[in-house]
Amino acid sequence: MIRILPLFIAFLLGCSLQAQHSEARQWNETLLEAIRMDFARPTVHARNLFHSSVAMYDAWAVYEENPQTYFLGKTIGDFNCPFDGIAIPMDKEAAQNTTLSYAVYRLLIHRFENSPQDSATLAMFEAKFLEMGYDATFSDRDYSTGSPAALGNYLGAQLIEFGMQDGANEENDYANEYYFPWNFSMNPAIPGSGFLFDPNRWQPLSFDVFRDQAGNEIPGGAIEFLSPEWGNVIPFSLTDDQKITYSRDGFDFHVFYDPGAPPMLNIVDDQENEEAKLFKWNFNLVSIWSSHLDPSDSVYWDISPATIGNIPSLPTSFEDYDQFYKEIEGGDPSLGHPINPTTGQPYPPQIVPRADYARVLAEFWADGPESETPPGHWFTILNYVNDHPDFEKRYKGKGEILEELEWDVKAYFLLGGAVHDAAVASWSIKGWYDYVRPISVIRYMCEQGQSSDPSKPSYDPAGTPLIDGFIELIEAGDELAGDNNVNVGKIKLYAWRGHGYLEDPETEAAGVGWILGEEWWPYQRPTFVTPPFAGYISGHSTFSRTAAEVMTLLTGDEFFPGGVGEFVAKKDEFLRHEKGPSQDIILQWATYRDASDQTSLSRIWGGIHPPADDIPGRIIGIEIGKKAFTFGEQYFGNLDTNIPYIEREQAGKLYPNPIKAGNLLQLEIHRDATDATIEIYNNQGQQLYHKKLANLSNHSIFSVPTDQLVSGFYTLKITGDWTSTYKLSVY
């Protein structure tokens, strides 16, 4: 089982292993560490990861006979990189490594010269370069001499020049050129939503002290929107037919994979329409899920892959979201995986407090201090998949095992291009739709009052619906009524209580209770609260699903090596802004898509995104991941690009499923077999049913009794000269 180590020690472990790794891997690990010390800018670092992967790939490909370069000798956008070719030396791999290291070194020295920890970062690059035996004083770019180092200097310089004109506005430190916020800023330390003139539009937050997701302190005041014009940036595989250009205030916003507008809080003639109800449902779900963050609530879940993951489908309209998300209890319609395909055994259960699971999820996938932002997080996952002892570096899971360097440069090229496209697409949508965050609108709706009953106090059609046990009116005698009943008639929420209930975050947890709705907080640090950019669509959902699709295609298998990936959050050590978790929690994922889906839910429990931000990001991520992979692999030339990745298809189907105990289960077989066996196991691996079958043919139908089963989940297994397993739900 792969164990994704705590990210702040991953680099240290990587250092001890670097002698076994390719130079591409070593530079990627070094870049990830530099990102951890830089400002938390997901768009900027997706671009850095992509451009560094281009340097690595071209430095390798230029010495190969069949694969073609992506950048050298090509025109990308309006930029042409001249290249006259270079002779292939006797020691080809040494030349590839030299060109790669010089190119990446030059690029990273330039990109991180204004990092908040520039001295340490640049010294780290210098140390790595010298450790590899290279000369930083060699600056010649004339590769016509046949010098691999000169070619590396040239490639690095050309990538730097390309980056100065690719639309990112790097020369002005990526500053916004024409976007401005519609709403005035809100100080979250002050109750209420501040001057939120339009509850559908993004609102800046202001702080006395603001720390970004990487923990870097930024001077106080309103925090600017990060990269709202990122649709201007030259992508990897995105094309003009996937782009729509809108105009606002005389400026163009280029939007890729336009999902259309999210639900809006539009009140017409003092009436809420159906769209306004959708809007409220989305943000109220965020508030309700924050009530799950108290480990003393005695709610326990099995968070193993037996019950978490394997989502059958995603909803395609906002109206269907209430059938996908479990509004009150939390979670999604996961079917789970009945069998670990590597071991052939059921996944062992892991019963833990729901609150610990949700809190660990929120922090692990938030990519906070000492992490590498969402695109870098998936490079970390890729690197540790590569290190798994059972993993073989076969392209798409087929063919010969590739050498370390070839595998790494191709894997980084595909993943780097994909996450860069995810950044361009998702931030192009963020900049145009400029959608509000939960911190603003939950407080805003609570300030307006309640919209459920005109006969009750504080009625306003723009207010929040009342939900017993979660969203209620404060009455006289309530603990929150305040002096002279000043709060009577206001809205209270049953939610995570926030930082005001913590005197010592290292020894206390805030817990859950009734709070004033106008004082609601996301489950985030008080000096951060919410990322400084619009919510719609979720960057986490887009990055993660994009990367999961690439990992599935690249490895030729939807499952992690060994059938499961893991991350261990130690008791009372992992959480950052309060004590916890209350016990060791092991996050587990059977497939890359399961990990991606878990990422998406983490942002709801963290108070960062409503469902409306999430699902469009997942759907767009699927498209980007597949397109970027197909686009990128055309450069590999000598590989069979038609090899399909493995989808473990079932040998038949069960119906009805779920089934009422005692009814007959119908099993339709879709494969031929001379002999086969049907078995049913409970979650403890005990066999409850066994029957041998003979002469199976396609579309044979058998009846299986369920009178010996009780309510719960089971595994049904069919074994012939093939094996197929199913999750069976009995009620």
GROMACS .gro file of C-alpha atoms in nm, residues 23-25 27-29 31-32 35 44-62 68-72 96 99-101 103-105 107-108 111 155-156 159 162 236 375 379 382-383 405-421 550 628 632 635-636:
model
   74
   23GLU     CA    1   1.795   1.424  -1.232
   24ALA     CA    2   1.446   1.515  -1.352
   25ARG     CA    3   1.298   1.374  -1.030
   27TRP     CA    4   1.478   1.887  -0.979
   28ASN     CA    5   1.107   1.827  -0.944
   29GLU     CA    6   1.150   1.758  -0.570
   31LEU     CA    7   1.098   2.278  -0.720
   32LEU     CA    8   0.824   2.142  -0.493
   35ILE     CA    9   0.695   2.620  -0.394
   44VAL     CA   10   0.169   3.064  -1.088
   45HIS     CA   11   0.302   2.733  -0.961
   46ALA     CA   12   0.101   2.525  -1.206
   47ARG     CA   13   0.278   2.734  -1.471
   48ASN     CA   14   0.617   2.684  -1.303
   49LEU     CA   15   0.562   2.309  -1.287
   50PHE     CA   16   0.460   2.304  -1.653
   51HIS     CA   17   0.744   2.518  -1.785
   52SER     CA   18   1.001   2.320  -1.585
   53SER     CA   19   0.854   1.997  -1.723
   54VAL     CA   20   0.888   2.139  -2.076
   55ALA     CA   21   1.256   2.208  -2.006
   56MET     CA   22   1.300   1.852  -1.880
   57TYR     CA   23   1.114   1.689  -2.166
   58ASP     CA   24   1.281   1.885  -2.446
   59ALA     CA   25   1.625   1.831  -2.290
   60TRP     CA   26   1.560   1.457  -2.309
   61ALA     CA   27   1.375   1.447  -2.643
   62VAL     CA   28   1.629   1.652  -2.837
   68GLN     CA   29   0.985   1.541  -3.116
   69THR     CA   30   1.042   1.843  -2.898
   70TYR     CA   31   0.755   2.056  -2.770
   71PHE     CA   32   0.935   2.392  -2.747
   72LEU     CA   33   1.276   2.385  -2.919
   96GLN     CA   34   2.038   1.472  -2.159
   99THR     CA   35   2.101   1.996  -2.078
  100LEU     CA   36   1.810   1.926  -1.844
  101SER     CA   37   1.985   2.049  -1.530
  103ALA     CA   38   1.783   2.452  -1.839
  104VAL     CA   39   1.584   2.392  -1.520
  105TYR     CA   40   1.843   2.563  -1.302
  107LEU     CA   41   1.458   2.884  -1.526
  108LEU     CA   42   1.409   2.834  -1.151
  111ARG     CA   43   1.131   3.242  -1.142
  155LEU     CA   44   1.668   2.637  -2.352
  156GLY     CA   45   1.635   2.796  -2.007
  159LEU     CA   46   1.167   2.959  -2.168
  162PHE     CA   47   0.860   3.292  -2.352
  236PHE     CA   48  -0.091   2.361  -2.322
  375PRO     CA   49  -0.104   2.118  -0.863
  379PHE     CA   50   0.318   1.587  -0.838
  382LEU     CA   51   0.292   1.098  -0.870
  383ASN     CA   52   0.640   1.079  -0.715
  405LEU     CA   53   1.475   0.947  -1.681
  406GLU     CA   54   1.244   0.870  -1.972
  407TRP     CA   55   0.953   0.784  -1.744
  408ASP     CA   56   0.998   1.094  -1.530
  409VAL     CA   57   1.026   1.348  -1.811
  410LYS     CA   58   0.722   1.205  -1.990
  411ALA     CA   59   0.514   1.179  -1.674
  412TYR     CA   60   0.602   1.535  -1.565
  413PHE     CA   61   0.536   1.668  -1.915
  414LEU     CA   62   0.187   1.518  -1.927
  415LEU     CA   63   0.091   1.607  -1.570
  416GLY     CA   64   0.252   1.953  -1.592
  417GLY     CA   65   0.069   2.040  -1.913
  418ALA     CA   66  -0.260   1.914  -1.770
  419VAL     CA   67  -0.250   2.106  -1.440
  420HIS     CA   68  -0.141   2.420  -1.626
  421ASP     CA   69  -0.450   2.386  -1.848
  550VAL     CA   70  -0.381   1.178  -1.618
  628ALA     CA   71  -0.408   1.718  -2.225
  632GLY     CA   72   0.090   1.557  -2.495
  635TYR     CA   73   0.518   1.416  -2.897
  636PHE     CA   74   0.639   1.075  -2.785
   0.00000   0.00000   0.00000
